[in-house]
Tab-separated table of C-alpha atoms in Angstrom:
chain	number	residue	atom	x	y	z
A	1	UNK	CA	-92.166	-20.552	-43.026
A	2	UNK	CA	-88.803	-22.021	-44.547
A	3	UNK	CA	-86.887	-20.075	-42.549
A	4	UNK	CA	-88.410	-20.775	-39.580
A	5	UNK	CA	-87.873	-24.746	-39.876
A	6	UNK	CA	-84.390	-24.420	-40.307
A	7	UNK	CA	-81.909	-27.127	-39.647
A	8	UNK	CA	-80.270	-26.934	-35.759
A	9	UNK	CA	-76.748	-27.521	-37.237
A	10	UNK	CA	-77.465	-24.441	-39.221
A	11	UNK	CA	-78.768	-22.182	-36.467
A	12	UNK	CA	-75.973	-20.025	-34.842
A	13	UNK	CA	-76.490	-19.935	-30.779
A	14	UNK	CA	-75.931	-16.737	-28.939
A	15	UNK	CA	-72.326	-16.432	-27.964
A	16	UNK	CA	-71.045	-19.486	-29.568
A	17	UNK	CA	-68.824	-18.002	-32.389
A	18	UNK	CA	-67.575	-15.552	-29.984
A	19	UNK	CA	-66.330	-17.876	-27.540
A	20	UNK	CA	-64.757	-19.953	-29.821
A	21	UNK	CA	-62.742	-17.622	-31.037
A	22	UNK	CA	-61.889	-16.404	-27.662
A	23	UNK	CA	-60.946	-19.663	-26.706
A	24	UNK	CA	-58.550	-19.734	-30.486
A	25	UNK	CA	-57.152	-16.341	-29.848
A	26	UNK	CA	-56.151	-17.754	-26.148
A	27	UNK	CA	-54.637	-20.754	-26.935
A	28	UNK	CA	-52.732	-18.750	-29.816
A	29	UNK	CA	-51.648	-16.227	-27.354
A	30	UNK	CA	-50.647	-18.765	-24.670
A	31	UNK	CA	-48.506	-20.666	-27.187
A	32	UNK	CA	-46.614	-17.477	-28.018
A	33	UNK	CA	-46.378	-16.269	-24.329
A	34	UNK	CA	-45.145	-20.271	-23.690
A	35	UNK	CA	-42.482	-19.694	-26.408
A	36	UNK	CA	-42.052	-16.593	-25.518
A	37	UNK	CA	-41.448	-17.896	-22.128
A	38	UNK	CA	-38.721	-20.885	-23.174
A	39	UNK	CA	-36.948	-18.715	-25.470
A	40	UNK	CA	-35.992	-16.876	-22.548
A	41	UNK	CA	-34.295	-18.870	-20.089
A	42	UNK	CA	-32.755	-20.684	-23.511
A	43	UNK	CA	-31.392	-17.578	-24.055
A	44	UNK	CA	-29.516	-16.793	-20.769
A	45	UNK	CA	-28.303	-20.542	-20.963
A	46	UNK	CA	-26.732	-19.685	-24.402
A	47	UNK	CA	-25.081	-16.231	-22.924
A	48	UNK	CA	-23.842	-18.173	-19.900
A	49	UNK	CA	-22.519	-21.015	-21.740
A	50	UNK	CA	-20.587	-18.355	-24.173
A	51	UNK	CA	-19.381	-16.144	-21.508
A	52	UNK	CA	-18.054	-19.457	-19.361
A	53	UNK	CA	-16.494	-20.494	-22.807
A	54	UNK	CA	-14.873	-16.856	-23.574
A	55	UNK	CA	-13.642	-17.354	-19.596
A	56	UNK	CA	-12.232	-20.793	-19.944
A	57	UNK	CA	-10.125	-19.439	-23.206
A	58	UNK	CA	-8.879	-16.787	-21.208
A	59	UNK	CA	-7.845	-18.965	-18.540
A	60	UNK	CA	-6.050	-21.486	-20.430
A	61	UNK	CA	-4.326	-18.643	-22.342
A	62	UNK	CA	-3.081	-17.085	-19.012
A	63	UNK	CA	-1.931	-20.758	-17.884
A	64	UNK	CA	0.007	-20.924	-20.993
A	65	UNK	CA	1.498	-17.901	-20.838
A	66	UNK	CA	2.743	-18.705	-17.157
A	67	UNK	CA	4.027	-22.000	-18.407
A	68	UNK	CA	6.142	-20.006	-20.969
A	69	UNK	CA	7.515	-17.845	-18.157
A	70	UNK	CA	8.324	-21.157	-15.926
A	71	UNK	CA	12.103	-22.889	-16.271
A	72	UNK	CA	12.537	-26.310	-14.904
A	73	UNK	CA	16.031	-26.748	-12.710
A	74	UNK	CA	17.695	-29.662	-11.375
A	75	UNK	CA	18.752	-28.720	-8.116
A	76	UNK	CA	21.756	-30.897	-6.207
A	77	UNK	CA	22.915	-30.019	-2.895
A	78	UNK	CA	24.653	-32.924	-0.839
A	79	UNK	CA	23.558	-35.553	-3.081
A	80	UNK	CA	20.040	-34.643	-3.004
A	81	UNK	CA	18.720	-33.724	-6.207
A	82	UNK	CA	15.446	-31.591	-6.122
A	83	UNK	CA	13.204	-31.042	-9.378
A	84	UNK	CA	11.397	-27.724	-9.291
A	85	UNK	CA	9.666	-25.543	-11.554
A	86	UNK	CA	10.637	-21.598	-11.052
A	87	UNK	CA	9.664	-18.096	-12.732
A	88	UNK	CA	12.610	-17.239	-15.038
A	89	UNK	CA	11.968	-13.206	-13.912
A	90	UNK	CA	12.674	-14.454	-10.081
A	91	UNK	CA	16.294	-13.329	-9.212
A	92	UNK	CA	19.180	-15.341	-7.440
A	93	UNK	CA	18.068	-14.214	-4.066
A	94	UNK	CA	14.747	-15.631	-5.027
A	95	UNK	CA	16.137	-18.976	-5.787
A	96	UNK	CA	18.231	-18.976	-2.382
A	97	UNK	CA	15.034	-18.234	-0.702
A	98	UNK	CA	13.752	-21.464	-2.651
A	99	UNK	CA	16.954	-23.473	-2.150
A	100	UNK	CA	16.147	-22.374	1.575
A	101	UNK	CA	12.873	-23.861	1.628
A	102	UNK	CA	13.720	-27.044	0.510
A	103	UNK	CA	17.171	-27.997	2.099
A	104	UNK	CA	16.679	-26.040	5.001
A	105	UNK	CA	20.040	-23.981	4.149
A	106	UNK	CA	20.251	-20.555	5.076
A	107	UNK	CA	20.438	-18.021	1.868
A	108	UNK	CA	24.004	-16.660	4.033
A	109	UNK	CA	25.425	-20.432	3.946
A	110	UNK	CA	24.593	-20.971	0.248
A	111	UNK	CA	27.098	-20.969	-2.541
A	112	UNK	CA	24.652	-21.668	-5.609
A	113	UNK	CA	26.860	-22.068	-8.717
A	114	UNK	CA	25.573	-22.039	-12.494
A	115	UNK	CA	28.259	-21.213	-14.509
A	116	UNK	CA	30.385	-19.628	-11.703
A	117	UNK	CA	28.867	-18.244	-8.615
A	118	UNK	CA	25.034	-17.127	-9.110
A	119	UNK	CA	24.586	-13.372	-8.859
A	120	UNK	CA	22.065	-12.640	-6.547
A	121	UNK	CA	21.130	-9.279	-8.074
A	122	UNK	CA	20.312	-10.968	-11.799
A	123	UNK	CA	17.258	-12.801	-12.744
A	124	UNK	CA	17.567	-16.424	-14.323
A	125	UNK	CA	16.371	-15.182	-17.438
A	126	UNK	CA	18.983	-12.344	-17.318
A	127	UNK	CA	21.831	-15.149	-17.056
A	128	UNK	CA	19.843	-17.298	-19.584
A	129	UNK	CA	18.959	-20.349	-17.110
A	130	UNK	CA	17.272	-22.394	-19.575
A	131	UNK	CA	14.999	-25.855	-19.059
A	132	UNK	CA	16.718	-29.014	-17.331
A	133	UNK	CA	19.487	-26.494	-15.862
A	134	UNK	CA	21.533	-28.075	-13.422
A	135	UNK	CA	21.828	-25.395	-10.179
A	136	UNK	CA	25.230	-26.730	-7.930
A	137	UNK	CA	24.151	-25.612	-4.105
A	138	UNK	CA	27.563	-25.740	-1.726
A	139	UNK	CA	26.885	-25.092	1.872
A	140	UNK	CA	26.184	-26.724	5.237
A	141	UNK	CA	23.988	-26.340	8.428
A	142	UNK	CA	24.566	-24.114	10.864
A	143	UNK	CA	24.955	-26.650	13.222
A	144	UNK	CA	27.536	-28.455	10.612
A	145	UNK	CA	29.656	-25.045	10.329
A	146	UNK	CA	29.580	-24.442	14.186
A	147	UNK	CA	31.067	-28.793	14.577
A	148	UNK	CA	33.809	-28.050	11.504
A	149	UNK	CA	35.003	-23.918	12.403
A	150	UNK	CA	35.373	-24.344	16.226
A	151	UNK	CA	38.372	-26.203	16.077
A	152	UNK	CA	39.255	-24.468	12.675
A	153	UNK	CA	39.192	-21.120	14.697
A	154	UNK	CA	40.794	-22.395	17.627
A	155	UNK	CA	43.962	-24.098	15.731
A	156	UNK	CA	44.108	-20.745	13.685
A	157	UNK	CA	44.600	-18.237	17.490
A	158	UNK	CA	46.832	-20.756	18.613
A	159	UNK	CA	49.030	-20.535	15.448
A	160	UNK	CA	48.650	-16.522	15.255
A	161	UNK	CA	49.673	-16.815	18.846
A	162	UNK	CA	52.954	-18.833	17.946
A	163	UNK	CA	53.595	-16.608	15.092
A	164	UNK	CA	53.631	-13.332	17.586
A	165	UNK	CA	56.633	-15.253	18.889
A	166	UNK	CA	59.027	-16.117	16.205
A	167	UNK	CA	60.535	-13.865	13.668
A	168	UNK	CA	58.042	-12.938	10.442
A	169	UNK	CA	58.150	-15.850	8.325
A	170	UNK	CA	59.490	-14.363	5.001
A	171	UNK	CA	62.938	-13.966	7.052
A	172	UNK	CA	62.917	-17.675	8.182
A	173	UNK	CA	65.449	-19.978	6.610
A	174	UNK	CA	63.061	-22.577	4.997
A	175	UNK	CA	61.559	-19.268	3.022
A	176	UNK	CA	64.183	-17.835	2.239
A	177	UNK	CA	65.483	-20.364	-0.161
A	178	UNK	CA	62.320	-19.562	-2.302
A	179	UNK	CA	61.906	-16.278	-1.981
A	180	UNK	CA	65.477	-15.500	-2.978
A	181	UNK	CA	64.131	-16.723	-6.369
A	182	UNK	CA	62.810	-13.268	-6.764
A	183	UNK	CA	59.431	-12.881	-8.219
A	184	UNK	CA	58.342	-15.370	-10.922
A	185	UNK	CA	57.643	-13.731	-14.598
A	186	UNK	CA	54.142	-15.003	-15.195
A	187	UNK	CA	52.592	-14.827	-11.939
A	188	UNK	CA	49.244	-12.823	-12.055
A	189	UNK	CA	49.528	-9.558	-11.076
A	190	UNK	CA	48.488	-8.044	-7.946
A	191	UNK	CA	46.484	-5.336	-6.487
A	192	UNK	CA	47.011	-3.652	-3.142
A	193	UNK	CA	44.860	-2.492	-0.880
A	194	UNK	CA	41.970	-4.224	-2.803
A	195	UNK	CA	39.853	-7.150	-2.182
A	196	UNK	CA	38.002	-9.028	-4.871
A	197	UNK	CA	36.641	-12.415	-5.249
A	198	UNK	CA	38.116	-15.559	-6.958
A	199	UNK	CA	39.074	-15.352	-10.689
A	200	UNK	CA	37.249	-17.885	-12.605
A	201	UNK	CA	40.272	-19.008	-13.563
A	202	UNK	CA	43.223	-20.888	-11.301
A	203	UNK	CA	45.611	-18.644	-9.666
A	204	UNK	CA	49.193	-19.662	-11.284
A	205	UNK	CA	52.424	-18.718	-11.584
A	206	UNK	CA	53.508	-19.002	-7.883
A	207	UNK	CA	56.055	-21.402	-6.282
A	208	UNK	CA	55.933	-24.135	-4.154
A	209	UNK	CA	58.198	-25.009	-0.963
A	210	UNK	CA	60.531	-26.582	-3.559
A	211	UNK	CA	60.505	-23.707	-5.878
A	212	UNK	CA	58.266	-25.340	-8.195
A	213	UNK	CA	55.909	-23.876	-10.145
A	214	UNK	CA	52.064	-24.674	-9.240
A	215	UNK	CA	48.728	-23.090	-9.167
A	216	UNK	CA	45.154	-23.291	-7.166
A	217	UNK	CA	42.200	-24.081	-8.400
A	218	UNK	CA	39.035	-23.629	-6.434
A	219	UNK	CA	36.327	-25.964	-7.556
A	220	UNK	CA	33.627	-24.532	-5.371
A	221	UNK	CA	30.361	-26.516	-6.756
A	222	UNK	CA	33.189	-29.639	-5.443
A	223	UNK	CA	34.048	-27.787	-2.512
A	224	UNK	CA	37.016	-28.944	-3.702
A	225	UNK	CA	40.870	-26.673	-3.374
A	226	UNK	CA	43.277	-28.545	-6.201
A	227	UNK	CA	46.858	-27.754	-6.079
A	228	UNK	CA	48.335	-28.651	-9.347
A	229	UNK	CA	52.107	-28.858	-10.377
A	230	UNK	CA	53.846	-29.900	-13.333
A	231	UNK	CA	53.900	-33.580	-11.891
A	232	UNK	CA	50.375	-33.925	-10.263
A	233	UNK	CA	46.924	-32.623	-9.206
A	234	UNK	CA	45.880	-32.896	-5.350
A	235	UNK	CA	42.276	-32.954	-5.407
A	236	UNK	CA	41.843	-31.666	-1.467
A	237	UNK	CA	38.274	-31.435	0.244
A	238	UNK	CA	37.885	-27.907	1.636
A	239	UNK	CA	36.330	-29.239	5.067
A	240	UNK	CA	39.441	-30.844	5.590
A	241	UNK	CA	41.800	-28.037	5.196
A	242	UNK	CA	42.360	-27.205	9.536
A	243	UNK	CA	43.719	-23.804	8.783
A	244	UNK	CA	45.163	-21.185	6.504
A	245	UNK	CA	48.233	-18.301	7.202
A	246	UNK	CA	49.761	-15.657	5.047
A	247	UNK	CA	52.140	-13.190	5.643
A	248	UNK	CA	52.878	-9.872	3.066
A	249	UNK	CA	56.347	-10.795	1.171
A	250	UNK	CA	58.675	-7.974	2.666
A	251	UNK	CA	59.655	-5.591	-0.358
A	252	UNK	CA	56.712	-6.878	-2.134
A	253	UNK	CA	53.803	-6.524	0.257
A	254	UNK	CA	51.371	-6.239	-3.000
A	255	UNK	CA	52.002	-10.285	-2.859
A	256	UNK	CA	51.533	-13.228	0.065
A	257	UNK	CA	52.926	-15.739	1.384
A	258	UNK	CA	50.757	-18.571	2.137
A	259	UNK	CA	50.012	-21.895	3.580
A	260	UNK	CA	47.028	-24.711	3.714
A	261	UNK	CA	47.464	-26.683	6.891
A	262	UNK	CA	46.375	-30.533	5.377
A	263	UNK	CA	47.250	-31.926	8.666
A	264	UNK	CA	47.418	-31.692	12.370
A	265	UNK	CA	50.412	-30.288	12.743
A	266	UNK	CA	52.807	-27.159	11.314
A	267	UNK	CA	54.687	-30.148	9.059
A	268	UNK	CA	51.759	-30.357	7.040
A	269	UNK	CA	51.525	-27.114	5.591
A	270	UNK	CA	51.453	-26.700	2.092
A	271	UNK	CA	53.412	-23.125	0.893
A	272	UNK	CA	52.809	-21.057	-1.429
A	273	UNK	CA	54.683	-17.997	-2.276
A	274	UNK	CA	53.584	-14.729	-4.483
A	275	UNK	CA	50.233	-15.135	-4.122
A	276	UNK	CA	48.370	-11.582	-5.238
A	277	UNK	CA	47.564	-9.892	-1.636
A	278	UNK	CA	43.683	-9.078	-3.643
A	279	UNK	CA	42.660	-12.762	-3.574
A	280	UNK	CA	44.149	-13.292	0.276
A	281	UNK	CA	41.134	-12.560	1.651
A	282	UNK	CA	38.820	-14.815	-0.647
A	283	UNK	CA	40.792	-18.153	-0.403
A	284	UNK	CA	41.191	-18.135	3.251
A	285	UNK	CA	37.215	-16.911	3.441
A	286	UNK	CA	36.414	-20.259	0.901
A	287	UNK	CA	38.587	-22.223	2.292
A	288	UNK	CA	37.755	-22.063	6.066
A	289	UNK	CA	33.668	-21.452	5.282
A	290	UNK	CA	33.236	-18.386	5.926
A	291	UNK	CA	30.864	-16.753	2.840
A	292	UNK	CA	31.389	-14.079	0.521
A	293	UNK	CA	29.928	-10.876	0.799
A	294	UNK	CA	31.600	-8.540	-1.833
């Protein structure tokens, strides 16, 4: 009978304790599947974030390593001065290409000097450009070259045309007077049947109309031809030399005769005798504009 009067908080309904610990074992297994859940996506956001880390590293290592391989040149052409930034493993023909791009130049009409005339075979890093190099351009437009050689070429037929009609010009009396000299001792020697391009160095040794001694020096990042004696230095302008003529020294045909017409007529040329016949070519080439190819 005591059993059967038993509290009701005491007596155990049918079902109860088995739902509620359905309803515990749920909510446990819904808070791991939730975790479960949010530690995924955390996760991926952790491997993306590393990977787009690792990436950016990379990056900024490759950007460094291109900076490394960059050289930054001073480029002055006409009194324009350019700043650019250009790979040191590019070769001269590269950097006419550039020079081309930004003056408008053609790579044919460019003289580019650093340290002497820029191969065009050789890369900058091969010549050791280094940063803040200053690159000399020397050239003009095509439409500048065809205003300046037009009369240039017609004054030089005319005077080819009045030398067909007088005797050769080593015979003439005005020569003569020089060339009697005989050949100087120290004048450079000379190559025949050879052409090469301008020494580095002025060409000396030779005489002037007055027998004088006096040498050339081609200042081509100037565009500049100076004519130095033991007095003075002429500083001439290239553009404003009309013409240039040269006739092989009979006996010695290894070496030239040679004149730079500084004015509009035949009484302003400048002589110069015993020049080596190897460099002919070269200074009348410079001289008159027209580019070297060899």
């Amino acid at each position: 009978m005591a059993a059967a009067s038993a509290s009701p908080d005491e007596v155990d309904e049918p079902g109860m304790e088995t739902e509620a610990q359905k309803l515990q074992l749920n909510c446990g297994d819904t808070g791991e599947s939730n975790s479960a859940a949010a530690g995924k996506p955390l996760e991926m956001d952790q491997l993306q974030e590393d990977s787009a880390i690792s990436q950016a590293s990379v990056s900024n290592g490759g950007d460094s390593e291109t900076e490394k391989d960059l050289v930054e040149l001073k480029i002055i052409w006409n009194k324009n001065k350019y700043d650019v930034k250009f790979p040191l493993d590019s070769t001269g023909a590269d950097l006419k290409e550039k020079i081309h791009s930004l003056t408008g130049l053609p790579p044919t009409m460019q003289k580019v000097m650093f340290k002497g005339l820029l191969p065009e075979e050789k890369t900058l890093r091969e010549i050791r450009v280094t940063n803040g190099a200053k690159i000399m351009v020397v050239g003009s437009t095509i439409n500048d070259v065809l205003a300046v050689n037009t009369p240039k070429e017609a004054a030089q037929q005319e005077v080819k045309s009045e030398e067909n009609k007088k005797e050769p010009l080593c015979r003439q009396k005005q020569h003569r007077k020089v060339l009697d000299k005989g050949k100087p001792e120290d004048v450079m020697p000379s190559v025949k049947g050879v052409q090469e391009r301008l020494p580095t160095v002025p060409l000396s040794g030779m005489y002037n109309k007055t027998g004088g001694k006096v040498r050339l020096t081609f200042k081509l990042e100037q565009d500049q031809l100076w004519i130095g004696t033991k007095e003075r230095t002429e500083k001439i302008p290239m553009g404003s030399i009309k013409n240039v003529v040269s006739e092989p020294i009979e006996g010695h045909e290894d070496y030239h005769m040679m004149a730079f017409q500084l004015g509009p007529t035949e009484a302003s040329y400048y002589w110069v005798y015993w020049v080596p016949t190897q460099y002919v070519d070269a200074i009348k080439d410079t001289v008159l504009g027209k580019w070297q190819y060899f």
